[in-house]
Amino acid sequence: MQLTPVTAVGLVVALAGFTLLDRARRARDGRRAADGDAAGADSAAGGDTAGAAGVADAAAARPLDLREHAWKWVVPTALLVVVAAEGNSLASIGWRVDAPVRLLQQVGLGVLVLSGLNVLAAPLWARVGDGGESLTVGIGSFASLSVPERLFVAFTAGATEETAFHGYAFERLLSLTGSVPLAGGVAFLAFTFGHLGDTWDRHAVFRIAQPALVTTLLYLWFRSLPALIAIHALNDALSLLLADRFAPDVDEQAASGVDEQTASGVAADAETGPGAATLDWLRGE
């Protein structure tokens, strides 16, 4: 296989698409924060600006977090367009299923290996870096989401990340170089460092390197993208469904200056309001 401009674009999207989306989101949020500060300075004489801004921030915090994950679907959507433009089939990015029973066996074994290694390595990780505190805080940040929202985040992570890093990036790099170690190594590194952002800091990403390596090895074993998507999504779902155990205590939130009545009022409005259109929601409007 020769490198074409279309495939080059696909590799950029697969390896750096999530990072570019994250940077674009941060730049947008930075501009909004600057505009909000300017508006607050202009209306400071009213005396209620800080409170109103606090309510607005509280109302925006939850949907903004979920929008961050919803936008991740842009990457696999773009990659499907690239695959079509290349004239290739979905099988060229790992969409292979031998048989339903075989698929279930692969998923069951993969989840067992992934979760089992996490448990076995936990005592070792507790002695490295910050002892897992950053990862715990990151998981706890999803406690504000409902169970369906957490499952959406888990499925989104499995489908979008596996399609990008192992489905497209690995398969194309393998076709271009013929080197399994090179293709797998690049996919592993992109997968690991692609998680660095607001939710996961460098300590958490260091821990994420373990499941990133395991999923890469599982893909080399199974060479089935549907199996890896299911394994990844189920593993994430197990963690996110336990997010409440890692969330900050209510007393700690109160000590940090959160007004419980304001927060409950914002939550009630969010639950009973009609909601915005899908595009407005994604744009943060």
PDB file of N, CA, C and O in Angstrom, residues 15-87:
ATOM      1  N   LEU A  15      -4.878   9.699  14.515  1.00  0.00           N
ATOM      2  CA  LEU A  15      -3.854   9.823  15.556  1.00  0.00           C
ATOM      3  C   LEU A  15      -3.971  11.101  16.371  1.00  0.00           C
ATOM      4  O   LEU A  15      -3.593  11.123  17.551  1.00  0.00           O
ATOM      5  N   ALA A  16      -4.463  12.174  15.758  1.00  0.00           N
ATOM      6  CA  ALA A  16      -4.489  13.467  16.455  1.00  0.00           C
ATOM      7  C   ALA A  16      -5.858  14.110  16.504  1.00  0.00           C
ATOM      8  O   ALA A  16      -5.991  15.211  17.044  1.00  0.00           O
ATOM      9  N   GLY A  17      -6.874  13.449  15.972  1.00  0.00           N
ATOM     10  CA  GLY A  17      -8.200  14.067  15.899  1.00  0.00           C
ATOM     11  C   GLY A  17      -8.769  14.447  17.249  1.00  0.00           C
ATOM     12  O   GLY A  17      -9.302  15.550  17.430  1.00  0.00           O
ATOM     13  N   PHE A  18      -8.658  13.554  18.241  1.00  0.00           N
ATOM     14  CA  PHE A  18      -9.217  13.841  19.561  1.00  0.00           C
ATOM     15  C   PHE A  18      -8.474  14.996  20.230  1.00  0.00           C
ATOM     16  O   PHE A  18      -9.083  15.837  20.893  1.00  0.00           O
ATOM     17  N   THR A  19      -7.159  15.035  20.057  1.00  0.00           N
ATOM     18  CA  THR A  19      -6.370  16.124  20.636  1.00  0.00           C
ATOM     19  C   THR A  19      -6.738  17.457  20.006  1.00  0.00           C
ATOM     20  O   THR A  19      -6.872  18.473  20.698  1.00  0.00           O
ATOM     21  N   LEU A  20      -6.925  17.465  18.691  1.00  0.00           N
ATOM     22  CA  LEU A  20      -7.292  18.704  18.006  1.00  0.00           C
ATOM     23  C   LEU A  20      -8.678  19.176  18.443  1.00  0.00           C
ATOM     24  O   LEU A  20      -8.897  20.385  18.634  1.00  0.00           O
ATOM     25  N   LEU A  21      -9.610  18.243  18.616  1.00  0.00           N
ATOM     26  CA  LEU A  21     -10.940  18.611  19.099  1.00  0.00           C
ATOM     27  C   LEU A  21     -10.868  19.194  20.510  1.00  0.00           C
ATOM     28  O   LEU A  21     -11.544  20.173  20.834  1.00  0.00           O
ATOM     29  N   ASP A  22     -10.028  18.588  21.354  1.00  0.00           N
ATOM     30  CA  ASP A  22      -9.887  19.065  22.725  1.00  0.00           C
ATOM     31  C   ASP A  22      -9.304  20.471  22.758  1.00  0.00           C
ATOM     32  O   ASP A  22      -9.737  21.320  23.535  1.00  0.00           O
ATOM     33  N   ARG A  23      -8.309  20.719  21.908  1.00  0.00           N
ATOM     34  CA  ARG A  23      -7.706  22.051  21.872  1.00  0.00           C
ATOM     35  C   ARG A  23      -8.693  23.089  21.357  1.00  0.00           C
ATOM     36  O   ARG A  23      -8.730  24.227  21.859  1.00  0.00           O
ATOM     37  N   ALA A  24      -9.491  22.705  20.370  1.00  0.00           N
ATOM     38  CA  ALA A  24     -10.502  23.633  19.856  1.00  0.00           C
ATOM     39  C   ALA A  24     -11.529  23.948  20.937  1.00  0.00           C
ATOM     40  O   ALA A  24     -11.963  25.100  21.086  1.00  0.00           O
ATOM     41  N   ARG A  25     -11.901  22.935  21.720  1.00  0.00           N
ATOM     42  CA  ARG A  25     -12.867  23.163  22.804  1.00  0.00           C
ATOM     43  C   ARG A  25     -12.285  24.080  23.865  1.00  0.00           C
ATOM     44  O   ARG A  25     -12.946  24.973  24.376  1.00  0.00           O
ATOM     45  N   ARG A  26     -11.006  23.859  24.204  1.00  0.00           N
ATOM     46  CA  ARG A  26     -10.367  24.698  25.218  1.00  0.00           C
ATOM     47  C   ARG A  26     -10.272  26.148  24.748  1.00  0.00           C
ATOM     48  O   ARG A  26     -10.485  27.076  25.534  1.00  0.00           O
ATOM     49  N   ALA A  27      -9.922  26.331  23.471  1.00  0.00           N
ATOM     50  CA  ALA A  27      -9.834  27.691  22.935  1.00  0.00           C
ATOM     51  C   ALA A  27     -11.196  28.377  22.979  1.00  0.00           C
ATOM     52  O   ALA A  27     -11.310  29.551  23.339  1.00  0.00           O
ATOM     53  N   ARG A  28     -12.246  27.629  22.647  1.00  0.00           N
ATOM     54  CA  ARG A  28     -13.599  28.193  22.707  1.00  0.00           C
ATOM     55  C   ARG A  28     -13.983  28.558  24.128  1.00  0.00           C
ATOM     56  O   ARG A  28     -14.521  29.637  24.382  1.00  0.00           O
ATOM     57  N   ASP A  29     -13.699  27.656  25.069  1.00  0.00           N
ATOM     58  CA  ASP A  29     -14.033  27.931  26.466  1.00  0.00           C
ATOM     59  C   ASP A  29     -13.241  29.117  26.995  1.00  0.00           C
ATOM     60  O   ASP A  29     -13.739  29.899  27.810  1.00  0.00           O
ATOM     61  N   GLY A  30     -11.977  29.234  26.537  1.00  0.00           N
ATOM     62  CA  GLY A  30     -11.172  30.375  26.965  1.00  0.00           C
ATOM     63  C   GLY A  30     -11.742  31.691  26.483  1.00  0.00           C
ATOM     64  O   GLY A  30     -11.776  32.684  27.218  1.00  0.00           O
ATOM     65  N   ARG A  31     -12.218  31.698  25.231  1.00  0.00           N
ATOM     66  CA  ARG A  31     -12.828  32.930  24.701  1.00  0.00           C
ATOM     67  C   ARG A  31     -14.104  33.265  25.460  1.00  0.00           C
ATOM     68  O   ARG A  31     -14.379  34.429  25.757  1.00  0.00           O
ATOM     69  N   ARG A  32     -14.894  32.236  25.783  1.00  0.00           N
ATOM     70  CA  ARG A  32     -16.130  32.491  26.531  1.00  0.00           C
ATOM     71  C   ARG A  32     -15.841  33.011  27.928  1.00  0.00           C
ATOM     72  O   ARG A  32     -16.540  33.883  28.440  1.00  0.00           O
ATOM     73  N   ALA A  33     -14.796  32.448  28.562  1.00  0.00           N
ATOM     74  CA  ALA A  33     -14.439  32.909  29.899  1.00  0.00           C
ATOM     75  C   ALA A  33     -13.993  34.370  29.862  1.00  0.00           C
ATOM     76  O   ALA A  33     -14.348  35.160  30.737  1.00  0.00           O
ATOM     77  N   ALA A  34     -13.222  34.719  28.822  1.00  0.00           N
ATOM     78  CA  ALA A  34     -12.769  36.102  28.697  1.00  0.00           C
ATOM     79  C   ALA A  34     -13.943  37.040  28.468  1.00  0.00           C
ATOM     80  O   ALA A  34     -14.016  38.131  29.057  1.00  0.00           O
ATOM     81  N   ASP A  35     -14.888  36.613  27.633  1.00  0.00           N
ATOM     82  CA  ASP A  35     -16.079  37.435  27.397  1.00  0.00           C
ATOM     83  C   ASP A  35     -16.908  37.578  28.664  1.00  0.00           C
ATOM     84  O   ASP A  35     -17.452  38.639  28.961  1.00  0.00           O
ATOM     85  N   GLY A  36     -16.991  36.477  29.440  1.00  0.00           N
ATOM     86  CA  GLY A  36     -17.752  36.526  30.682  1.00  0.00           C
ATOM     87  C   GLY A  36     -17.114  37.449  31.694  1.00  0.00           C
ATOM     88  O   GLY A  36     -17.807  38.193  32.403  1.00  0.00           O
ATOM     89  N   ASP A  37     -15.768  37.444  31.767  1.00  0.00           N
ATOM     90  CA  ASP A  37     -15.080  38.340  32.690  1.00  0.00           C
ATOM     91  C   ASP A  37     -15.309  39.795  32.303  1.00  0.00           C
ATOM     92  O   ASP A  37     -15.507  40.655  33.159  1.00  0.00           O
ATOM     93  N   ALA A  38     -15.287  40.052  30.982  1.00  0.00           N
ATOM     94  CA  ALA A  38     -15.503  41.426  30.525  1.00  0.00           C
ATOM     95  C   ALA A  38     -16.913  41.885  30.841  1.00  0.00           C
ATOM     96  O   ALA A  38     -17.143  43.013  31.296  1.00  0.00           O
ATOM     97  N   ALA A  39     -17.899  40.992  30.624  1.00  0.00           N
ATOM     98  CA  ALA A  39     -19.283  41.343  30.933  1.00  0.00           C
ATOM     99  C   ALA A  39     -19.482  41.546  32.430  1.00  0.00           C
ATOM    100  O   ALA A  39     -20.211  42.435  32.870  1.00  0.00           O
ATOM    101  N   GLY A  40     -18.782  40.732  33.234  1.00  0.00           N
ATOM    102  CA  GLY A  40     -18.895  40.881  34.672  1.00  0.00           C
ATOM    103  C   GLY A  40     -18.329  42.195  35.157  1.00  0.00           C
ATOM    104  O   GLY A  40     -18.873  42.828  36.064  1.00  0.00           O
ATOM    105  N   ALA A  41     -17.223  42.622  34.541  1.00  0.00           N
ATOM    106  CA  ALA A  41     -16.628  43.896  34.942  1.00  0.00           C
ATOM    107  C   ALA A  41     -17.543  45.059  34.594  1.00  0.00           C
ATOM    108  O   ALA A  41     -17.641  46.046  35.337  1.00  0.00           O
ATOM    109  N   ASP A  42     -18.238  44.969  33.451  1.00  0.00           N
ATOM    110  CA  ASP A  42     -19.117  46.061  33.033  1.00  0.00           C
ATOM    111  C   ASP A  42     -20.328  46.190  33.938  1.00  0.00           C
ATOM    112  O   ASP A  42     -20.853  47.287  34.149  1.00  0.00           O
ATOM    113  N   SER A  43     -20.821  45.059  34.484  1.00  0.00           N
ATOM    114  CA  SER A  43     -22.044  45.104  35.271  1.00  0.00           C
ATOM    115  C   SER A  43     -21.811  44.865  36.759  1.00  0.00           C
ATOM    116  O   SER A  43     -22.707  44.489  37.488  1.00  0.00           O
ATOM    117  N   ALA A  44     -20.567  45.067  37.217  1.00  0.00           N
ATOM    118  CA  ALA A  44     -20.228  44.805  38.608  1.00  0.00           C
ATOM    119  C   ALA A  44     -21.041  45.656  39.568  1.00  0.00           C
ATOM    120  O   ALA A  44     -21.285  45.280  40.709  1.00  0.00           O
ATOM    121  N   ALA A  45     -21.470  46.826  39.136  1.00  0.00           N
ATOM    122  CA  ALA A  45     -22.223  47.720  40.018  1.00  0.00           C
ATOM    123  C   ALA A  45     -23.561  47.129  40.424  1.00  0.00           C
ATOM    124  O   ALA A  45     -24.136  47.518  41.440  1.00  0.00           O
ATOM    125  N   GLY A  46     -24.072  46.171  39.683  1.00  0.00           N
ATOM    126  CA  GLY A  46     -25.360  45.577  40.010  1.00  0.00           C
ATOM    127  C   GLY A  46     -25.316  44.708  41.244  1.00  0.00           C
ATOM    128  O   GLY A  46     -26.322  44.479  41.887  1.00  0.00           O
ATOM    129  N   GLY A  47     -24.124  44.222  41.603  1.00  0.00           N
ATOM    130  CA  GLY A  47     -23.942  43.455  42.826  1.00  0.00           C
ATOM    131  C   GLY A  47     -24.304  41.988  42.715  1.00  0.00           C
ATOM    132  O   GLY A  47     -23.984  41.220  43.605  1.00  0.00           O
ATOM    133  N   ASP A  48     -25.028  41.588  41.681  1.00  0.00           N
ATOM    134  CA  ASP A  48     -25.458  40.203  41.575  1.00  0.00           C
ATOM    135  C   ASP A  48     -24.724  39.451  40.473  1.00  0.00           C
ATOM    136  O   ASP A  48     -25.075  38.317  40.154  1.00  0.00           O
ATOM    137  N   THR A  49     -23.722  40.065  39.887  1.00  0.00           N
ATOM    138  CA  THR A  49     -23.044  39.452  38.744  1.00  0.00           C
ATOM    139  C   THR A  49     -22.370  38.149  39.123  1.00  0.00           C
ATOM    140  O   THR A  49     -22.471  37.143  38.419  1.00  0.00           O
ATOM    141  N   ALA A  50     -21.671  38.151  40.266  1.00  0.00           N
ATOM    142  CA  ALA A  50     -20.951  36.944  40.672  1.00  0.00           C
ATOM    143  C   ALA A  50     -21.917  35.794  40.897  1.00  0.00           C
ATOM    144  O   ALA A  50     -21.670  34.656  40.486  1.00  0.00           O
ATOM    145  N   GLY A  51     -23.047  36.079  41.539  1.00  0.00           N
ATOM    146  CA  GLY A  51     -24.026  35.018  41.774  1.00  0.00           C
ATOM    147  C   GLY A  51     -24.617  34.506  40.494  1.00  0.00           C
ATOM    148  O   GLY A  51     -24.789  33.308  40.313  1.00  0.00           O
ATOM    149  N   ALA A  52     -24.962  35.426  39.577  1.00  0.00           N
ATOM    150  CA  ALA A  52     -25.532  35.006  38.302  1.00  0.00           C
ATOM    151  C   ALA A  52     -24.534  34.194  37.499  1.00  0.00           C
ATOM    152  O   ALA A  52     -24.883  33.192  36.877  1.00  0.00           O
ATOM    153  N   ALA A  53     -23.272  34.631  37.530  1.00  0.00           N
ATOM    154  CA  ALA A  53     -22.247  33.891  36.798  1.00  0.00           C
ATOM    155  C   ALA A  53     -22.073  32.507  37.389  1.00  0.00           C
ATOM    156  O   ALA A  53     -21.874  31.526  36.675  1.00  0.00           O
ATOM    157  N   GLY A  54     -22.144  32.418  38.741  1.00  0.00           N
ATOM    158  CA  GLY A  54     -22.010  31.118  39.380  1.00  0.00           C
ATOM    159  C   GLY A  54     -23.119  30.180  38.972  1.00  0.00           C
ATOM    160  O   GLY A  54     -22.900  28.997  38.727  1.00  0.00           O
ATOM    161  N   VAL A  55     -24.362  30.701  38.902  1.00  0.00           N
ATOM    162  CA  VAL A  55     -25.487  29.873  38.474  1.00  0.00           C
ATOM    163  C   VAL A  55     -25.306  29.430  37.029  1.00  0.00           C
ATOM    164  O   VAL A  55     -25.541  28.279  36.671  1.00  0.00           O
ATOM    165  N   ALA A  56     -24.864  30.351  36.181  1.00  0.00           N
ATOM    166  CA  ALA A  56     -24.668  30.017  34.767  1.00  0.00           C
ATOM    167  C   ALA A  56     -23.594  28.956  34.612  1.00  0.00           C
ATOM    168  O   ALA A  56     -23.724  28.017  33.831  1.00  0.00           O
ATOM    169  N   ASP A  57     -22.472  29.104  35.398  1.00  0.00           N
ATOM    170  CA  ASP A  57     -21.408  28.113  35.310  1.00  0.00           C
ATOM    171  C   ASP A  57     -21.894  26.751  35.786  1.00  0.00           C
ATOM    172  O   ASP A  57     -21.567  25.718  35.198  1.00  0.00           O
ATOM    173  N   ALA A  58     -22.664  26.750  36.878  1.00  0.00           N
ATOM    174  CA  ALA A  58     -23.170  25.477  37.391  1.00  0.00           C
ATOM    175  C   ALA A  58     -24.105  24.806  36.396  1.00  0.00           C
ATOM    176  O   ALA A  58     -24.091  23.596  36.215  1.00  0.00           O
ATOM    177  N   ALA A  59     -24.938  25.620  35.723  1.00  0.00           N
ATOM    178  CA  ALA A  59     -25.867  25.061  34.744  1.00  0.00           C
ATOM    179  C   ALA A  59     -25.147  24.514  33.533  1.00  0.00           C
ATOM    180  O   ALA A  59     -25.580  23.544  32.922  1.00  0.00           O
ATOM    181  N   ALA A  60     -24.012  25.157  33.171  1.00  0.00           N
ATOM    182  CA  ALA A  60     -23.310  24.742  31.955  1.00  0.00           C
ATOM    183  C   ALA A  60     -22.353  23.592  32.187  1.00  0.00           C
ATOM    184  O   ALA A  60     -21.980  22.891  31.261  1.00  0.00           O
ATOM    185  N   ALA A  61     -21.938  23.376  33.470  1.00  0.00           N
ATOM    186  CA  ALA A  61     -20.871  22.412  33.732  1.00  0.00           C
ATOM    187  C   ALA A  61     -21.228  21.007  33.261  1.00  0.00           C
ATOM    188  O   ALA A  61     -20.466  20.350  32.577  1.00  0.00           O
ATOM    189  N   ARG A  62     -22.430  20.528  33.607  1.00  0.00           N
ATOM    190  CA  ARG A  62     -22.786  19.153  33.286  1.00  0.00           C
ATOM    191  C   ARG A  62     -22.949  18.911  31.793  1.00  0.00           C
ATOM    192  O   ARG A  62     -22.319  18.021  31.246  1.00  0.00           O
ATOM    193  N   PRO A  63     -23.758  19.702  31.069  1.00  0.00           N
ATOM    194  CA  PRO A  63     -23.895  19.416  29.648  1.00  0.00           C
ATOM    195  C   PRO A  63     -22.618  19.609  28.867  1.00  0.00           C
ATOM    196  O   PRO A  63     -22.375  18.935  27.896  1.00  0.00           O
ATOM    197  N   LEU A  64     -21.763  20.539  29.309  1.00  0.00           N
ATOM    198  CA  LEU A  64     -20.505  20.756  28.611  1.00  0.00           C
ATOM    199  C   LEU A  64     -19.642  19.504  28.696  1.00  0.00           C
ATOM    200  O   LEU A  64     -18.987  19.136  27.737  1.00  0.00           O
ATOM    201  N   ASP A  65     -19.659  18.838  29.840  1.00  0.00           N
ATOM    202  CA  ASP A  65     -18.878  17.623  30.011  1.00  0.00           C
ATOM    203  C   ASP A  65     -19.373  16.535  29.067  1.00  0.00           C
ATOM    204  O   ASP A  65     -18.584  15.842  28.437  1.00  0.00           O
ATOM    205  N   LEU A  66     -20.675  16.402  28.946  1.00  0.00           N
ATOM    206  CA  LEU A  66     -21.233  15.377  28.069  1.00  0.00           C
ATOM    207  C   LEU A  66     -21.020  15.742  26.601  1.00  0.00           C
ATOM    208  O   LEU A  66     -20.785  14.867  25.758  1.00  0.00           O
ATOM    209  N   ARG A  67     -21.094  17.022  26.281  1.00  0.00           N
ATOM    210  CA  ARG A  67     -20.850  17.450  24.898  1.00  0.00           C
ATOM    211  C   ARG A  67     -19.435  17.111  24.462  1.00  0.00           C
ATOM    212  O   ARG A  67     -19.185  16.768  23.308  1.00  0.00           O
ATOM    213  N   GLU A  68     -18.498  17.198  25.414  1.00  0.00           N
ATOM    214  CA  GLU A  68     -17.118  16.873  25.090  1.00  0.00           C
ATOM    215  C   GLU A  68     -17.008  15.454  24.544  1.00  0.00           C
ATOM    216  O   GLU A  68     -16.229  15.189  23.619  1.00  0.00           O
ATOM    217  N   HIS A  69     -17.789  14.554  25.082  1.00  0.00           N
ATOM    218  CA  HIS A  69     -17.768  13.164  24.621  1.00  0.00           C
ATOM    219  C   HIS A  69     -18.593  12.981  23.351  1.00  0.00           C
ATOM    220  O   HIS A  69     -18.228  12.193  22.481  1.00  0.00           O
ATOM    221  N   ALA A  70     -19.690  13.702  23.245  1.00  0.00           N
ATOM    222  CA  ALA A  70     -20.520  13.598  22.044  1.00  0.00           C
ATOM    223  C   ALA A  70     -19.749  14.032  20.800  1.00  0.00           C
ATOM    224  O   ALA A  70     -19.892  13.435  19.724  1.00  0.00           O
ATOM    225  N   TRP A  71     -18.920  15.063  20.964  1.00  0.00           N
ATOM    226  CA  TRP A  71     -18.146  15.550  19.821  1.00  0.00           C
ATOM    227  C   TRP A  71     -17.126  14.526  19.323  1.00  0.00           C
ATOM    228  O   TRP A  71     -16.648  14.609  18.184  1.00  0.00           O
ATOM    229  N   LYS A  72     -16.766  13.540  20.158  1.00  0.00           N
ATOM    230  CA  LYS A  72     -15.773  12.548  19.759  1.00  0.00           C
ATOM    231  C   LYS A  72     -16.236  11.733  18.555  1.00  0.00           C
ATOM    232  O   LYS A  72     -15.419  11.156  17.838  1.00  0.00           O
ATOM    233  N   TRP A  73     -17.556  11.698  18.330  1.00  0.00           N
ATOM    234  CA  TRP A  73     -18.070  10.944  17.180  1.00  0.00           C
ATOM    235  C   TRP A  73     -17.693  11.584  15.852  1.00  0.00           C
ATOM    236  O   TRP A  73     -17.811  10.956  14.795  1.00  0.00           O
ATOM    237  N   VAL A  74     -17.200  12.815  15.895  1.00  0.00           N
ATOM    238  CA  VAL A  74     -16.731  13.467  14.664  1.00  0.00           C
ATOM    239  C   VAL A  74     -15.565  12.683  14.058  1.00  0.00           C
ATOM    240  O   VAL A  74     -15.450  12.549  12.836  1.00  0.00           O
ATOM    241  N   VAL A  75     -14.698  12.145  14.922  1.00  0.00           N
ATOM    242  CA  VAL A  75     -13.501  11.450  14.439  1.00  0.00           C
ATOM    243  C   VAL A  75     -13.842  10.181  13.654  1.00  0.00           C
ATOM    244  O   VAL A  75     -13.418  10.026  12.495  1.00  0.00           O
ATOM    245  N   PRO A  76     -14.596   9.219  14.211  1.00  0.00           N
ATOM    246  CA  PRO A  76     -14.916   8.034  13.412  1.00  0.00           C
ATOM    247  C   PRO A  76     -15.778   8.336  12.199  1.00  0.00           C
ATOM    248  O   PRO A  76     -15.665   7.657  11.173  1.00  0.00           O
ATOM    249  N   THR A  77     -16.633   9.367  12.306  1.00  0.00           N
ATOM    250  CA  THR A  77     -17.443   9.749  11.141  1.00  0.00           C
ATOM    251  C   THR A  77     -16.539  10.202  10.006  1.00  0.00           C
ATOM    252  O   THR A  77     -16.717   9.812   8.840  1.00  0.00           O
ATOM    253  N   ALA A  78     -15.540  11.036  10.335  1.00  0.00           N
ATOM    254  CA  ALA A  78     -14.586  11.497   9.324  1.00  0.00           C
ATOM    255  C   ALA A  78     -13.786  10.330   8.762  1.00  0.00           C
ATOM    256  O   ALA A  78     -13.507  10.277   7.550  1.00  0.00           O
ATOM    257  N   LEU A  79     -13.445   9.372   9.607  1.00  0.00           N
ATOM    258  CA  LEU A  79     -12.667   8.223   9.139  1.00  0.00           C
ATOM    259  C   LEU A  79     -13.476   7.337   8.199  1.00  0.00           C
ATOM    260  O   LEU A  79     -12.923   6.763   7.251  1.00  0.00           O
ATOM    261  N   LEU A  80     -14.773   7.213   8.430  1.00  0.00           N
ATOM    262  CA  LEU A  80     -15.612   6.453   7.511  1.00  0.00           C
ATOM    263  C   LEU A  80     -15.648   7.121   6.141  1.00  0.00           C
ATOM    264  O   LEU A  80     -15.654   6.432   5.104  1.00  0.00           O
ATOM    265  N   VAL A  81     -15.668   8.443   6.135  1.00  0.00           N
ATOM    266  CA  VAL A  81     -15.618   9.172   4.865  1.00  0.00           C
ATOM    267  C   VAL A  81     -14.292   8.922   4.168  1.00  0.00           C
ATOM    268  O   VAL A  81     -14.235   8.711   2.941  1.00  0.00           O
ATOM    269  N   VAL A  82     -13.198   8.909   4.941  1.00  0.00           N
ATOM    270  CA  VAL A  82     -11.879   8.649   4.371  1.00  0.00           C
ATOM    271  C   VAL A  82     -11.809   7.240   3.781  1.00  0.00           C
ATOM    272  O   VAL A  82     -11.288   7.046   2.673  1.00  0.00           O
ATOM    273  N   VAL A  83     -12.320   6.253   4.510  1.00  0.00           N
ATOM    274  CA  VAL A  83     -12.306   4.865   4.016  1.00  0.00           C
ATOM    275  C   VAL A  83     -13.078   4.759   2.704  1.00  0.00           C
ATOM    276  O   VAL A  83     -12.634   4.087   1.761  1.00  0.00           O
ATOM    277  N   ALA A  84     -14.212   5.433   2.619  1.00  0.00           N
ATOM    278  CA  ALA A  84     -14.991   5.423   1.376  1.00  0.00           C
ATOM    279  C   ALA A  84     -14.217   6.090   0.251  1.00  0.00           C
ATOM    280  O   ALA A  84     -14.222   5.610  -0.896  1.00  0.00           O
ATOM    281  N   ALA A  85     -13.542   7.213   0.567  1.00  0.00           N
ATOM    282  CA  ALA A  85     -12.762   7.924  -0.452  1.00  0.00           C
ATOM    283  C   ALA A  85     -11.578   7.088  -0.920  1.00  0.00           C
ATOM    284  O   ALA A  85     -11.152   7.195  -2.078  1.00  0.00           O
ATOM    285  N   GLU A  86     -11.039   6.243  -0.047  1.00  0.00           N
ATOM    286  CA  GLU A  86      -9.938   5.354  -0.429  1.00  0.00           C
ATOM    287  C   GLU A  86     -10.424   4.208  -1.318  1.00  0.00           C
ATOM    288  O   GLU A  86      -9.612   3.553  -1.981  1.00  0.00           O
ATOM    289  N   GLY A  87     -11.733   3.968  -1.289  1.00  0.00           N
ATOM    290  CA  GLY A  87     -12.267   2.830  -2.024  1.00  0.00           C
ATOM    291  C   GLY A  87     -12.120   1.525  -1.273  1.00  0.00           C
ATOM    292  O   GLY A  87     -12.182   0.441  -1.883  1.00  0.00           O
TER     293      GLY A  87
END
